[in-house]
Coordinates of C-alpha atoms in Angstrom, one line a residue:
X410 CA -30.7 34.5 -10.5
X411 CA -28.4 33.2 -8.0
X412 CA -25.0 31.3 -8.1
X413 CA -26.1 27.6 -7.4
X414 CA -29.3 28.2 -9.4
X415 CA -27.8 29.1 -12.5
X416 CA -25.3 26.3 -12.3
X417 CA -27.7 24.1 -11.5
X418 CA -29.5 24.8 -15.0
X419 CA -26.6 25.1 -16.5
X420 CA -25.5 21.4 -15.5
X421 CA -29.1 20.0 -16.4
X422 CA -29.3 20.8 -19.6
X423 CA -31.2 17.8 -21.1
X424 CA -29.3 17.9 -24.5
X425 CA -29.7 14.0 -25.2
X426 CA -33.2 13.4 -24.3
X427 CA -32.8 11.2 -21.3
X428 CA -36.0 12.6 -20.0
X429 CA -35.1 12.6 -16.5
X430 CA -34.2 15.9 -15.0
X431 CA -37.0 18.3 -15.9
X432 CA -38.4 16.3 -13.2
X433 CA -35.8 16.3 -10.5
X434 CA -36.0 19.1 -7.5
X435 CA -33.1 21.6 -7.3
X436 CA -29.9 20.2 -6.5
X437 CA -28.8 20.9 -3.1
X438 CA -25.6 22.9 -3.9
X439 CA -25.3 24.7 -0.6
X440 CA -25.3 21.3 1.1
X441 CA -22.7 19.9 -1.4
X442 CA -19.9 22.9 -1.1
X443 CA -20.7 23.1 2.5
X444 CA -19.5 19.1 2.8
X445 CA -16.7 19.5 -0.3
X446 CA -14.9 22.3 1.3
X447 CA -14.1 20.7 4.0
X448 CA -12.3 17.3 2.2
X449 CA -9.4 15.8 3.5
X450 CA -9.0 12.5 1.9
X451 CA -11.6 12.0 -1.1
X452 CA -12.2 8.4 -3.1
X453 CA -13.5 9.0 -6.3
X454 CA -15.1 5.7 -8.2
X455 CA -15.8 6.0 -11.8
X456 CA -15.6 3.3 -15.1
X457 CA -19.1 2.3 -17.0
X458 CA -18.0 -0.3 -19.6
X459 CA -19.4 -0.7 -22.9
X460 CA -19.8 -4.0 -25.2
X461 CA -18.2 -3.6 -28.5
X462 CA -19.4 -5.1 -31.4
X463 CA -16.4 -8.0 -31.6
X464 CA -17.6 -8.7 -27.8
X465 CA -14.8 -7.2 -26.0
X466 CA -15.6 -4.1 -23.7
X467 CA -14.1 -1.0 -23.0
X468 CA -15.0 1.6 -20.5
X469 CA -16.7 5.2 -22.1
X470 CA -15.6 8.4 -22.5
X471 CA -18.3 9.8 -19.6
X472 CA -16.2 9.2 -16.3
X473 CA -12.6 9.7 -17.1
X474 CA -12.9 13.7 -17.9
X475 CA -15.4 14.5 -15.0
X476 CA -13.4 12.5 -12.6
X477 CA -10.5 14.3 -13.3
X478 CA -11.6 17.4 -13.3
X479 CA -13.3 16.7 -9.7
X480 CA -10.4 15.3 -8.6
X481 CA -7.6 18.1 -9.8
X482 CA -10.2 20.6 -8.1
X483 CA -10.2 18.8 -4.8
X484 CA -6.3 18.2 -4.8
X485 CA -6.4 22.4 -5.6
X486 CA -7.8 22.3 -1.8
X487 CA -5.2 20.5 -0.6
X488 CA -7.6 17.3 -0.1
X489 CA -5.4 13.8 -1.1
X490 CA -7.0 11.9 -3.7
X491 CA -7.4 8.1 -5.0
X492 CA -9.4 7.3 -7.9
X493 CA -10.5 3.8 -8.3
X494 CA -11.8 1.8 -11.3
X495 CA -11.7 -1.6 -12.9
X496 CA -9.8 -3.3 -15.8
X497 CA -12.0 -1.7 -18.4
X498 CA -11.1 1.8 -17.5
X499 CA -7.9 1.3 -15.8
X500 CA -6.3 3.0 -19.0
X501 CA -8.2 5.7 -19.7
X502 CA -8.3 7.0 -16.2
X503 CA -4.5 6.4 -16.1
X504 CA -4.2 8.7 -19.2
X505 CA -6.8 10.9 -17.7
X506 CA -5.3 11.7 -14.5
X507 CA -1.4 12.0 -15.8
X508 CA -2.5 14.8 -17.5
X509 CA -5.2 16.8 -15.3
X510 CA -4.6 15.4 -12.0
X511 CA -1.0 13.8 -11.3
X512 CA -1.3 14.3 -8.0
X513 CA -4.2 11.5 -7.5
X514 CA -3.2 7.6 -7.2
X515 CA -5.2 5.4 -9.3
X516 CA -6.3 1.9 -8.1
X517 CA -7.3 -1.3 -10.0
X518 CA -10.4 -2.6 -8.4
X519 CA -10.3 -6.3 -8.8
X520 CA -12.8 -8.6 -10.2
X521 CA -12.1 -11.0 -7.5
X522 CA -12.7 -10.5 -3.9
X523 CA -14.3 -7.2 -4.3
X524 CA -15.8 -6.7 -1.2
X525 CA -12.9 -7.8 0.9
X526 CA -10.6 -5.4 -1.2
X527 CA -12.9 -2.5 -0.8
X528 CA -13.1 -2.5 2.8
X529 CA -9.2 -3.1 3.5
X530 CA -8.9 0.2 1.1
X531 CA -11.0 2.5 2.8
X532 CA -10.2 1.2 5.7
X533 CA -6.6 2.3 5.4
X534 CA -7.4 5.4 3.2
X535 CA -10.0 6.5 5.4
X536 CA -11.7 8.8 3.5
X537 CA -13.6 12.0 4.1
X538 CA -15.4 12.0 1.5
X539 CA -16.7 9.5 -1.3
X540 CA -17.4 10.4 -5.0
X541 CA -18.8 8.3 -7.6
X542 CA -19.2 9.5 -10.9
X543 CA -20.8 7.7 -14.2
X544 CA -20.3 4.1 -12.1
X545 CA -22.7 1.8 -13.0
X546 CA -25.1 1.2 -9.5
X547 CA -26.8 -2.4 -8.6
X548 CA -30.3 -2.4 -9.5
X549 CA -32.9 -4.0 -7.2
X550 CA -32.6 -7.3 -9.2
X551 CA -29.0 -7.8 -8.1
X552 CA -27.7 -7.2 -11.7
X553 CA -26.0 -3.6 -12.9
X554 CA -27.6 -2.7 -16.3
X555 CA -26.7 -0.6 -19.4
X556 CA -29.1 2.1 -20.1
X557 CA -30.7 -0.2 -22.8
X558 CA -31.6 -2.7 -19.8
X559 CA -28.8 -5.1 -20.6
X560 CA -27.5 -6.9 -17.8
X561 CA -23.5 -6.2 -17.9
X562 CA -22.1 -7.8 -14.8
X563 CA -19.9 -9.8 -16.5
X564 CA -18.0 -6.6 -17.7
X565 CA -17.7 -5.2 -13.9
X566 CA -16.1 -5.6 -10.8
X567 CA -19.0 -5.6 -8.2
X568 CA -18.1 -1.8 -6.5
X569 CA -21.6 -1.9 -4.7
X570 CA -20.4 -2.2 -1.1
X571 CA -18.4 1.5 -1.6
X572 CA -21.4 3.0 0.0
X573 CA -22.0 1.3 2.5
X574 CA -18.6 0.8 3.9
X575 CA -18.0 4.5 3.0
X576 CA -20.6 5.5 5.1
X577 CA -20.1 3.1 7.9
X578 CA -16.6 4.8 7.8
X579 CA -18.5 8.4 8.7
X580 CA -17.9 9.4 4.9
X581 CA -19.9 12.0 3.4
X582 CA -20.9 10.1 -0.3
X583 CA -22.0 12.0 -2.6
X584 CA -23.7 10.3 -6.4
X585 CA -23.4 11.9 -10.2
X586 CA -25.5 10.2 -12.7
X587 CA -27.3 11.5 -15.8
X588 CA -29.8 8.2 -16.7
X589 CA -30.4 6.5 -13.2
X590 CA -28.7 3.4 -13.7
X591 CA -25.6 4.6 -11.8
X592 CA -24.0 4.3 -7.9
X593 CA -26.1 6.8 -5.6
X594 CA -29.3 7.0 -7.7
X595 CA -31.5 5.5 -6.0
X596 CA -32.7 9.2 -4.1
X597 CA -34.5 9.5 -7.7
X598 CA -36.2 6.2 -7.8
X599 CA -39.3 7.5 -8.5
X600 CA -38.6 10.7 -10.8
X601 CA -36.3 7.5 -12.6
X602 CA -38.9 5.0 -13.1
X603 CA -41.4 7.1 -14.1
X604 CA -39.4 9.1 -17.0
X605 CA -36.9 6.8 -18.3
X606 CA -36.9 4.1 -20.9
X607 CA -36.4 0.5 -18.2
X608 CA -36.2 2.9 -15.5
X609 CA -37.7 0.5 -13.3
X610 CA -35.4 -2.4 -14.4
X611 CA -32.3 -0.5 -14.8
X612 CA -32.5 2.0 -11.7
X613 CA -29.6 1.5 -8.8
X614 CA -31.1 0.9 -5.5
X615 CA -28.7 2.8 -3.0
X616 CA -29.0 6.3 -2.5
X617 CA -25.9 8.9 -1.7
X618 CA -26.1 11.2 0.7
X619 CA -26.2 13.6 -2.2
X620 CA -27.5 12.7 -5.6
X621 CA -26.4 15.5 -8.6
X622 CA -27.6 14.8 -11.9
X623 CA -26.9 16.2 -15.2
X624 CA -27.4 16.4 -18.7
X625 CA -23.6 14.4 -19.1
X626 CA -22.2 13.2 -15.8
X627 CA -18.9 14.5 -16.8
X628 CA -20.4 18.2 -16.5
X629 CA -20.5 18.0 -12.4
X630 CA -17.1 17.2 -12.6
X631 CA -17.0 21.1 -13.5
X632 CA -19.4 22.0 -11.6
X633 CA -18.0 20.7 -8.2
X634 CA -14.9 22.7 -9.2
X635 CA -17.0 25.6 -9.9
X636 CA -18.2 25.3 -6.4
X637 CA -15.0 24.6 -4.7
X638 CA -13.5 27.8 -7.0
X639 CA -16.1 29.9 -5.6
X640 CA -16.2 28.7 -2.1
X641 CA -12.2 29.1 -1.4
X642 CA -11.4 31.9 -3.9
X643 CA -9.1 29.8 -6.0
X644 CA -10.5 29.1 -9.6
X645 CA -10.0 25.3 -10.2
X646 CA -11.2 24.5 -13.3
X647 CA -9.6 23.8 -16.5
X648 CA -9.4 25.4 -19.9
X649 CA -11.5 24.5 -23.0
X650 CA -8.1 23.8 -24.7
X651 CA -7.0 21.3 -21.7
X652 CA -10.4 19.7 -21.7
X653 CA -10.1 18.8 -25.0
X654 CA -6.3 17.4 -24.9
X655 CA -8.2 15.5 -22.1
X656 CA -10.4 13.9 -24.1
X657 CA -8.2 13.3 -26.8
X658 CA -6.1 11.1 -24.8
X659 CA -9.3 9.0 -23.2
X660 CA -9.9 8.5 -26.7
X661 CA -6.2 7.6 -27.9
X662 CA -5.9 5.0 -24.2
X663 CA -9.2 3.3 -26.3
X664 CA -12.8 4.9 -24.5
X665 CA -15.2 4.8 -26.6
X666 CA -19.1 7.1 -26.8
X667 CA -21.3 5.2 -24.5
X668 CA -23.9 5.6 -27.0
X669 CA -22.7 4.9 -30.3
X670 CA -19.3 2.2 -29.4
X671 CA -17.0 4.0 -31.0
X672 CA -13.8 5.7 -30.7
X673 CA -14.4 9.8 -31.5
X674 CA -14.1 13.1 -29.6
X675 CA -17.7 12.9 -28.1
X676 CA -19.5 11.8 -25.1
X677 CA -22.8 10.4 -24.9
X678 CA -23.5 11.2 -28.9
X679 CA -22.8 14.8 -28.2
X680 CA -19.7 16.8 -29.9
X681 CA -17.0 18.0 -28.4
X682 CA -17.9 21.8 -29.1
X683 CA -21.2 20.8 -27.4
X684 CA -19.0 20.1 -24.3
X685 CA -17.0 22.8 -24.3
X686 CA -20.1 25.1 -24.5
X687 CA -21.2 23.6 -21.3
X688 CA -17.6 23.9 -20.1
X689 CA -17.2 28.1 -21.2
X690 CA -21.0 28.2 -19.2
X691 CA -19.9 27.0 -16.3
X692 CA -16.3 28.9 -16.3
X693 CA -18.0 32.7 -17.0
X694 CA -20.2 32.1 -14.3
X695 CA -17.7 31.1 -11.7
X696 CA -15.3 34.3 -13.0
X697 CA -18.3 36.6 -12.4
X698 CA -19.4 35.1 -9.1
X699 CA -15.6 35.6 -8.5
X700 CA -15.7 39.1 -8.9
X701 CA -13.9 39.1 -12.2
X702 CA -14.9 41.2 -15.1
X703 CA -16.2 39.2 -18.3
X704 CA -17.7 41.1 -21.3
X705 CA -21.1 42.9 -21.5
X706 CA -23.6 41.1 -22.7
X707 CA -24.5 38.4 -20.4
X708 CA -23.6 35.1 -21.6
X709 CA -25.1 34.0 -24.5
X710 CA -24.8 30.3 -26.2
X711 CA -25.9 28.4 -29.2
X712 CA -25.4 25.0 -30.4
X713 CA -26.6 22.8 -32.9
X714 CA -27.1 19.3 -33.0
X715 CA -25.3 16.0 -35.1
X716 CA -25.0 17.1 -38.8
X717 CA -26.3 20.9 -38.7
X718 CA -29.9 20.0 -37.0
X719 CA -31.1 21.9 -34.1
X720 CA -31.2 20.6 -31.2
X721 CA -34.5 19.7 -29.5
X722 CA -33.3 20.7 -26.2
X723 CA -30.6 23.4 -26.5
X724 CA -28.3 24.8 -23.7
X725 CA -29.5 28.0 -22.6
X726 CA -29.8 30.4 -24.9
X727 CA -29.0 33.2 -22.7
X728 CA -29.4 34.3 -19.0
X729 CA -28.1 36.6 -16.5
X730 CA -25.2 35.5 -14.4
X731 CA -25.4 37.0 -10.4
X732 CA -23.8 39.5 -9.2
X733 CA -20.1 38.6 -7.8
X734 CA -19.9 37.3 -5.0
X735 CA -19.2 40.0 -1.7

């Protein structure tokens, strides 16, 4: 089993249920490192905010940790890096990113005058490259939608014309979504509204130039550094033991589960050692694609679901990792 292959199972594990990847074609991973490594000036767009029960909103904790990751991996490649997100995620990423990626500037997308503001900013940034990650996308109605089909545009700053003006500015964009409501996943319109729950309703109507999904949307994060690690030689992706600082200070700066509304160490109803599963996958891989020696036997993980029960759709249970790379 190849390199890409095996990280592309690896990223779409299923573990919540959404229903949407086993139908989804390979990811094209060949065609995503072969763009990535050459990235001079990247803008990453990430927030999804979240309703709380008083009726304030707060953006999740799926976003802040992949973007940071994605973005600490790309400044490892000497690519400059801006991250941009609204009011409701503003603090999250800005706790995010002073401790994984300094190096990146962080921008306040305004509720007001959106479009204007987006185009003067990539206009003067001029990016390579354009990543959304977790961002909620428009869906053909007009309206961006929660993955219950809840219309949350009140909660948002309208980011939909990144796309286009990215591309109009010869940007390579590239999508991550795990549910089909966000930015860039409209290449999976059909796979969307035929397997998830208001898929129809809630699915964004652009496409990227390249669509990843995965089980969490935080998980490419990883696996873009796994990529970039294994394309230029220099591993770029963090420890379990920074990961989870990571998280703890999304958490502490306020980001809440997307799926239950409140403030704990998970993402998406999953637990952090879930994560960090994923996370030790994706790093033993890259090492052995590396060429560096990890214990005999192959990989091997096991998790089990909220309150001791087994999950319905576990990680891999085990698989052979390729040979390292020549």
């Amino acid at each position: 089993m190849n390199f890409y292959k095996t990280l592309d199972l690896i990223m779409r594990q299923d573990i919540g249920g959404r229903g949407l990847l086993p139908s989804l074609p390979a990811s094209p991973l060949a065609e995503t490192v072969a763009a990535l490594s050459g990235a001079k000036r990247a803008v990453l767009l990430t927030g999804f905010p979240v309703r709380l029960a008083d009726g304030s909103f707060i953006g999740e904790t799926d976003g802040p940790s992949g973007t940071a990751a994605a973005a600490a991996a790309l400044n490892g490649i000497g690519c400059h890096t801006a991250v941009v997100t609204d009011s409701a995620s503003y603090p999250l990423l800005k706790e995010a990113l002073r401790w994984m990626a300094p190096q990146t500037s962080l921008v306040l997308l305004p509720k007001n005058d959106t479009a204007a503001f987006i185009r003067n900013f990539l206009s003067d940034f001029r990016p390579t490259h354009f990543i959304s990650l977790e961002r909620p996308g428009k869906a053909a109605d007009g309206h961006y939608h929660n993955m219950r089909g809840e219309i949350i545009d009140d909660m948002i700053a309208d980011s939909s014309p990144f796309l286009s003006e990215a591309k109009k500015l010869g940007a390579v964009t590239i999508s991550i979504g795990d549910g089909g409501n966000e930015m860039g996943m409209g290449a999976f319109y059909r796979q969307i509204t035929a397997n998830v729950p208001c898929g129809a309703e809630i699915c964004a109507c652009e496409s990227a130039d390249i669509a990843l999904a995965s089980g969490v949307s935080n998980w490419w994060g990883w696996g873009l550094a796994s990529l970039l690690s294994v394309e230029t030689g220099r591993f770029l992706l963090p420890s379990e033991e920074k990961e989870t600082e990571l998280l703890r200070r999304v958490v502490d700066a306020g980001g809440v589960d997307g799926c239950t509304r409140e403030r704990t160490m998970t993402v998406d109803h999953l637990a952090l050692d879930i994560h960090l599963s994923v996370l030790c996958a994706v790093t033993e891989l890259t090492k052995r694609t590396m060429g560096e020696t990890i214990p005999e036997p192959f990989l091997f993980i096991t998790c089990t679901g909220h309150a001791g029960r087994r999950l319905s759709s576990p990680p891999l249970l085990s698989y052979a990792l390729p040979e390292p790379k020549q």
